Amino acid sequence: MDCVVTGGNVKVLAKAIHSLSRIGDELYLEPQEDGLALRSVNSSRSAYACFLFSPLFFSRYCVYTIPLGHAFRCKMAIKCVQAVFRSLSSLEKTVEKCHIELDGEKSRLTFTLHCKHGLLKTHNLSFQDSESLQAVFDKESCANMLRAQPRLLVDTVLHFPPSLEEVSVSVSGERVWFRNHVDDEAEQSKAMLTELCLSSDEFDHFAVGAQTSITFCLKELRGLLVFAESTGLPVSVYFDEPGSPVVLSVTDSVLEVNFVLATLSDDSNLCNHNNNTKRARSPPPPDDFMTDDIDSYLIAMETSELAGPSDALAPRCPSSNHTLTTQPSVDIHRRRLERGEEEEEEEDTEDTERPPNKKVSFVVKGLAVTYTTVGINVTLTPLPLSLYSCSVPLSLFRVSLSL
Amino acid sequence: MKFRAKMIDVGCLNHFTRVVNTISKLTKTCILRLTPNNLYFVLSGKVASGGVGMWCELSQANFFDEYQLEGVAPDANEICLEVTPENLSRALRTSQNAKCVKIKLTKKHCPCLTLVAELPTLSSVSRVVTHDIPVDVIPRRLWHDFKEPSMPDFDVSIYLPPLKTMKNVVDRMKNLSNFLVMEANLNGEMNLKIETDLVSVTTHFKDLGNPPWGDDGSPGRSQSRDPEVMAHTRVDIRKLQQFLMGQQVNPSKAMCNIVHKRIIHLILLHEDVSLQYFIPAVA
């Protein structure tokens, strides 16, 4: 791979990297025929971002296929790449172009900044081979879509304190509400609640199906907004029902950015927002494990078809018993579709006690999972899980990882 | 119990926000007393607040265009709430350019002060921000703790030097010692002193002037007192620093009453707000 970014685009590239650094610790770089893709995902797989720079973004863009037959893909610590583009203001003033090339023999990715006065700053970064990190999502099939100027969203987010973790967005025919989401039962009585109501007029595009409410992490949204505001491009928001991921996208002729964030599933939305106390609460599920994060996460990861990030963030209602206290550091990053068929047999649909919210219940027995990466075969058997049932929201998001 | 108020003037909104910001820097929680004519932010000077007392009085007519209050009972037409001023400050901060701000007492999941701001937009429909700030209603039987403090029988009363200067001095002194002695006399002289094993530092202020207390003060005392003699009080320097840090606007009048070895009583008067702060002496 060999490409050159010139002029103002260097700053755009730098901002993209800074934006990605707010998602995860590693930057996945994949030069493709249709452009250079920079991606990142967070450790709990609940947020994914992808910046796709088309060849037109570059003043020179050459991608060679390596004799091995598959395209070059790598990942590296994002902090290293951030260090190359450290000071944005000086970048603008001094850097004339940035040359990125892959040295196959030495396994190095070289960033050369050509600065004023003939100064050359060369950064040699080592990388790791990686599998492709790609989220499969379908924006067009989402029931709701809003598009707004970044300024509107930045102003909205301003009303919430920087420490706020999650924000709830509710839509109806004519309006959108942004509310801070209060997680903890105990905090509810003491926490200040803020709600901002915007009318559909303020949006460039406002297409809403049924009345919905979704909750997602604000920190990751802020990462995108900083980027969008600097480019001045409108932000499009695609979403469905709670549990389904929300896709935020910024597009122009040379660049396509997609942020896919998990949303809390319906249960949590009902439990935690005071407005929703008006709605009838669904009766507590018969099994304690129903609301156990870890369980649903593990199941989601193991039945890779449904390995949705939303599941990782799923039911956060305070539940009485957690027997599993392991972190998702049964850290199962990459897996193959092994249990796909089995999972389908065991599905039953719609718990009849619950209000229709598109959940799937199934029974899972202790599973063994094979985890393969380049040159290494690892089989993991999770901690003894007794037979239990739990409910997982059906998600449109799939993380499919292939070598 | 009912409370509804509305502010539409930007200047009033800014001013109110600054007052709330000042209060939020002075204390984490305080009592808000609402009466038909005034609002008071009160700290009762008990052990819980470290002995520090605060009394801030605002005349509602100077801030609100509409103000409706129905107190706890017809003969006790006021409402007493415990609030966290930081929340109020946060709610006001982003509403500075609002067309109108309404504050009302509501009951959501708990009693709340709800602030609703209508923000201007380019479209016909305005943006509405609603903040629900949880508060605790103080029952009537505890109201006696939050009465207006009486003017102490002071030994010396003096105008303060510019607060910024005082703050700079106190900031530097804080690095050296935990306690500070404030002394003043009726000749318009004030000293701020710290003393440790290694060093002692004194800052002298002159020609400050002494407020002419008429019937309010203790005229007998001040007349018979030797103008050269200093009255002094030793206080925790952090409390004084906290007071000085919070001040955002220069007051029209700033004075200090010292009760020898007992208490420092600081009074700041702005056009429509008065703030009194009591710092007790430490041994």
XYZ file of C-alpha atoms in Angstrom, chain A:
403
model
C 0.000 0.000 0.000
C 1.223 3.456 -0.849
C -0.799 6.601 -0.566
C -0.407 10.316 -0.147
C -2.695 12.781 1.581
C -2.188 16.454 0.910
C -3.207 19.802 2.234
C -6.331 20.138 4.301
C -7.039 16.432 4.056
C -4.191 15.705 6.428
C -6.139 17.416 9.133
C -9.257 15.473 8.230
C -7.310 12.252 8.510
C -5.903 13.353 11.851
C -9.346 14.196 13.169
C -10.636 10.855 12.029
C -7.931 9.136 14.024
C -8.665 11.203 17.091
C -12.321 10.391 16.716
C -11.552 6.679 16.460
C -9.404 6.869 19.555
C -12.523 7.659 21.537
C -14.000 4.360 20.555
C -11.314 1.774 21.120
C -7.646 1.191 21.751
C -6.754 -0.333 18.439
C -6.912 0.999 14.943
C -7.725 -1.486 12.215
C -6.377 -0.411 8.866
C -7.528 -2.027 5.663
C -6.675 -0.654 2.267
C -9.350 -1.749 -0.157
C -10.034 -1.199 -3.836
C -12.730 1.313 -2.968
C -10.646 3.194 -0.456
C -8.781 3.085 2.818
C -10.840 1.870 5.735
C -9.912 2.865 9.279
C -11.906 1.107 11.922
C -12.120 0.679 15.631
C -14.282 -1.176 18.072
C -14.523 -0.917 21.828
C -13.635 -3.707 24.200
C -17.197 -4.633 25.004
C -18.110 -4.690 21.331
C -20.820 -2.165 21.913
C -19.433 0.550 19.682
C -17.887 0.361 16.244
C -16.653 3.081 13.964
C -15.456 3.036 10.401
C -13.963 5.822 8.318
C -13.794 4.944 4.644
C -11.664 7.324 2.595
C -12.221 6.910 -1.118
C -9.240 7.006 -3.488
C -10.237 10.565 -4.439
C -9.394 11.705 -0.929
C -5.769 10.959 -1.654
C -3.516 12.602 -4.171
C -2.061 9.178 -4.776
C -3.635 5.891 -3.804
C -2.042 2.543 -4.685
C -3.113 -0.749 -3.261
C -1.194 -3.877 -4.130
C -2.463 -7.336 -3.426
C 0.047 -9.357 -1.559
C 0.967 -12.663 -3.195
C -0.769 -14.495 -0.372
C -3.970 -13.848 -2.154
C -5.860 -11.796 0.328
C -5.631 -8.115 0.881
C -3.422 -6.579 3.474
C -5.058 -5.900 6.829
C -3.504 -4.806 10.011
C -4.136 -3.345 13.369
C -2.044 -1.216 15.671
C -2.308 0.638 18.917
C -4.213 3.764 18.222
C -2.108 5.816 20.553
C 0.877 5.292 18.274
C -0.969 6.615 15.305
C -2.335 9.512 17.321
C 1.214 10.428 18.205
C 1.948 10.940 14.522
C -0.877 13.435 14.250
C -0.499 14.902 17.650
C -1.041 18.598 17.455
C -3.893 19.474 15.161
C -3.217 23.164 15.020
C 0.414 22.764 14.062
C -0.538 20.112 11.518
C -2.611 22.617 9.736
C 0.148 25.152 9.627
C 3.174 23.063 8.893
C 2.302 19.812 7.209
C 2.072 19.871 3.462
C 1.505 16.229 2.851
C 1.441 12.879 4.533
C 2.784 9.768 2.868
C 1.645 6.406 4.144
C 3.351 3.296 2.907
C 3.659 -0.283 3.818
C 7.039 -1.893 3.955
C 6.169 -5.545 3.499
C 9.650 -6.835 4.122
C 10.204 -5.046 7.366
C 6.567 -5.287 8.477
C 6.353 -1.596 9.058
C 3.822 1.013 8.236
C 5.591 4.284 7.610
C 3.958 7.669 8.034
C 6.055 10.436 6.564
C 4.949 13.997 7.195
C 6.362 16.432 4.691
C 6.457 19.743 6.497
C 7.441 23.248 5.603
C 11.042 24.175 5.089
C 11.874 20.729 3.812
C 11.365 19.081 7.170
C 10.461 15.415 7.070
C 9.023 13.595 10.025
C 9.053 9.865 9.615
C 7.186 7.537 11.911
C 7.685 3.813 11.564
C 4.908 1.914 13.204
C 4.795 -1.785 13.632
C 1.543 -3.536 13.177
C -0.103 -6.863 13.772
C -1.863 -8.863 11.159
C -5.495 -8.969 11.875
C -8.698 -10.335 10.638
C -11.141 -8.047 9.042
C -13.225 -6.073 11.427
C -16.457 -5.361 9.701
C -19.852 -4.752 11.027
C -22.713 -5.824 8.875
C -25.506 -3.403 9.163
C -28.210 -2.115 6.935
C -28.966 1.541 7.316
C -31.640 1.659 4.680
C -33.846 -0.851 6.398
C -34.057 1.150 9.604
C -37.507 2.406 10.461
C -36.373 5.824 11.621
C -33.991 8.310 10.153
C -33.018 11.799 11.184
C -30.532 14.076 9.526
C -29.260 17.250 11.133
C -26.479 19.781 10.887
C -23.757 18.907 13.371
C -24.257 22.224 15.133
C -27.725 21.173 16.220
C -26.460 17.982 17.799
C -23.498 19.704 19.395
C -25.800 22.289 20.956
C -28.064 19.539 22.181
C -25.287 17.586 23.777
C -24.033 20.747 25.465
C -26.948 20.631 27.855
C -25.703 17.410 29.318
C -22.754 17.251 31.658
C -19.504 15.850 30.226
C -19.670 13.026 32.735
C -22.999 11.736 31.495
C -22.677 8.165 30.291
C -25.834 7.475 28.420
C -28.442 9.453 26.631
C -31.961 8.427 25.670
C -33.464 9.611 22.437
C -37.204 9.354 21.956
C -39.097 10.179 18.814
C -42.680 10.658 17.923
C -44.272 12.072 14.816
C -43.161 15.630 15.212
C -40.607 15.764 17.925
C -37.443 14.354 19.345
C -36.534 14.247 23.007
C -33.021 13.848 24.371
C -32.842 12.827 28.004
C -30.067 11.858 30.330
C -30.345 8.248 31.243
C -30.072 7.375 34.895
C -28.866 3.883 35.382
C -28.863 3.113 39.020
C -32.043 2.710 41.033
C -30.396 4.359 43.989
C -29.370 7.378 42.014
C -32.754 7.999 40.556
C -34.091 9.966 43.457
C -31.070 12.184 43.662
C -30.094 12.686 40.082
C -30.949 15.750 38.114
C -32.932 14.941 35.009
C -32.482 16.972 31.887
C -34.649 16.774 28.817
C -34.342 18.657 25.575
C -37.174 18.693 23.091
C -36.505 19.505 19.450
C -39.118 19.811 16.774
C -38.853 18.066 13.453
C -38.395 21.468 11.782
C -34.875 21.681 13.039
C -33.786 18.614 11.149
C -32.811 18.421 7.522
C -34.653 15.159 7.282
C -37.066 13.594 9.736
C -38.587 10.205 9.015
C -40.076 8.447 11.959
C -42.112 5.270 12.003
C -43.717 4.436 15.295
C -42.971 6.186 18.561
C -39.668 4.812 19.825
C -37.080 5.424 22.438
C -33.463 4.286 22.363
C -30.616 4.693 24.810
C -26.951 4.679 23.910
C -23.594 5.864 25.058
C -23.070 9.579 24.798
C -19.292 9.501 24.908
C -19.065 7.749 21.588
C -21.515 10.113 20.021
C -19.397 13.045 21.113
C -16.472 11.488 19.281
C -18.397 11.611 16.036
C -19.754 15.091 16.639
C -16.315 16.572 17.055
C -15.400 15.210 13.650
C -18.647 16.207 12.001
C -18.531 19.723 13.320
C -15.070 20.288 11.935
C -16.141 19.134 8.503
C -19.526 20.818 8.603
C -21.203 17.783 7.097
C -24.676 16.769 8.217
C -25.035 13.785 10.508
C -27.605 11.105 9.696
C -29.008 8.944 12.441
C -30.609 5.595 11.616
C -32.310 3.529 14.264
C -35.006 0.998 14.958
C -36.365 -0.292 18.223
C -34.406 -0.462 21.493
C -31.859 -3.231 21.398
C -31.140 -2.564 17.751
C -28.006 -0.603 17.169
C -28.117 3.019 16.124
C -26.058 4.004 13.100
C -24.716 7.522 12.837
C -23.257 8.487 9.543
C -21.500 11.370 7.875
C -20.993 11.181 4.159
C -19.521 13.160 1.378
C -18.019 12.517 -2.006
C -14.662 11.342 -0.722
C -15.486 10.083 2.713
C -17.971 7.863 4.453
C -18.105 7.599 8.215
C -20.277 5.167 10.107
C -20.552 4.853 13.841
C -22.586 1.902 15.039
C -23.553 2.030 18.689
C -25.411 -0.528 20.744
C -28.600 0.528 22.407
C -30.087 -0.665 25.640
C -32.772 -3.214 25.150
C -36.369 -2.605 26.040
C -36.281 -3.946 29.605
C -33.753 -1.440 30.711
C -35.542 1.397 29.050
C -38.666 0.530 30.931
C -36.991 0.161 34.254
C -34.946 3.242 34.226
C -36.775 6.108 32.807
C -39.297 7.855 34.969
C -41.504 8.750 32.046
C -41.912 5.121 31.345
C -43.443 4.415 34.691
C -46.664 5.274 32.957
C -46.322 2.250 30.754
C -47.192 -1.090 32.263
C -44.059 -2.811 33.394
C -43.503 -6.241 32.017
C -43.737 -8.870 34.727
C -40.362 -9.964 36.069
C -38.987 -12.879 34.103
C -39.198 -16.217 35.870
C -35.475 -16.816 35.867
C -33.001 -14.649 37.772
C -30.511 -15.010 35.006
C -32.814 -13.221 32.665
C -31.305 -9.886 33.417
C -27.767 -10.987 33.864
C -25.526 -9.032 31.559
C -22.773 -11.524 31.494
C -25.009 -14.358 30.483
C -26.581 -12.607 27.628
C -23.239 -11.291 26.523
C -21.693 -14.725 26.548
C -24.569 -16.195 24.696
C -24.515 -13.449 22.202
C -20.846 -13.855 21.574
C -21.085 -17.581 21.280
C -23.981 -17.680 18.958
C -22.214 -15.447 16.591
C -25.205 -14.758 14.369
C -26.640 -12.815 17.206
C -23.390 -11.499 18.495
C -24.733 -8.003 18.742
C -23.060 -5.287 20.714
C -26.452 -4.324 22.050
C -26.419 -7.538 23.972
C -23.323 -6.536 25.771
C -25.085 -3.476 27.007
C -28.330 -5.341 27.348
C -30.509 -5.628 30.433
C -28.981 -3.408 33.004
C -31.873 -3.560 35.393
C -30.526 -4.297 38.816
C -31.113 -7.957 39.160
C -31.057 -9.879 42.333
C -28.718 -12.730 41.688
C -25.668 -12.826 39.594
C -23.854 -16.050 39.923
C -21.528 -15.251 37.116
C -19.144 -12.541 37.959
C -16.625 -13.038 35.244
C -15.885 -10.109 33.016
C -16.428 -10.368 29.307
C -12.781 -11.179 29.360
C -13.674 -14.595 28.670
C -12.582 -11.973 26.171
C -13.728 -13.820 23.175
C -12.822 -11.542 20.363
C -13.009 -13.598 17.286
C -14.946 -16.694 16.651
C -16.289 -18.727 13.857
C -19.852 -19.507 13.166
C -20.033 -22.785 14.959
C -23.250 -22.890 16.769
C -25.384 -21.201 14.234
C -27.487 -24.237 13.464
C -27.866 -25.391 17.009
C -29.001 -22.010 18.139
C -31.722 -21.906 15.586
C -33.172 -25.209 16.728
C -33.317 -24.063 20.253
C -34.946 -20.740 19.707
C -38.435 -20.220 20.764
C -40.120 -17.048 20.053
C -41.835 -14.443 22.124
C -42.267 -15.116 25.715
C -46.000 -14.631 25.905
C -45.904 -12.815 29.197
C -43.890 -10.014 27.802
C -45.151 -7.129 25.786
C -44.241 -7.638 22.146
C -40.705 -6.443 21.940
C -39.065 -8.823 19.568
C -37.092 -10.909 21.992
C -35.860 -14.356 21.479
C -35.540 -16.896 24.255
C -33.515 -19.984 24.050
C -31.834 -22.528 26.158
C -28.114 -22.820 26.116
C -25.960 -25.539 27.427
C -22.308 -25.293 28.207
C -20.580 -24.545 24.953
C -17.149 -25.047 23.633
C -15.979 -22.495 21.151
C -13.116 -22.670 18.737
C -11.286 -19.452 18.251
C -8.921 -19.243 15.397
C -6.519 -16.616 14.333
C -3.556 -16.562 12.045
C -1.482 -19.605 12.808
C -3.032 -20.270 16.198
C -5.834 -22.590 17.146
C -7.334 -22.124 20.548
C -10.292 -23.908 22.000
C -12.019 -22.305 24.905
C -14.440 -24.022 27.149
C -16.219 -21.496 29.259
C -16.667 -21.871 32.991
C -19.217 -24.497 33.846
C -22.493 -22.956 33.034
C -25.487 -24.737 34.301
C -28.523 -25.048 32.188
C -30.358 -21.801 32.123
C -32.504 -19.772 29.920
C -32.322 -16.191 29.063
C -33.657 -13.693 26.718
C -31.703 -11.812 24.154
C -32.891 -9.018 21.980
C -32.925 -9.745 18.292
C -30.416 -7.510 16.766
C -29.744 -6.411 13.252
C -26.114 -6.000 14.041
C -23.771 -8.794 13.272
C -20.089 -8.767 13.785
C -18.811 -11.214 11.291
C -15.178 -11.823 11.469
C -13.452 -13.836 8.887
C -9.866 -14.476 8.128
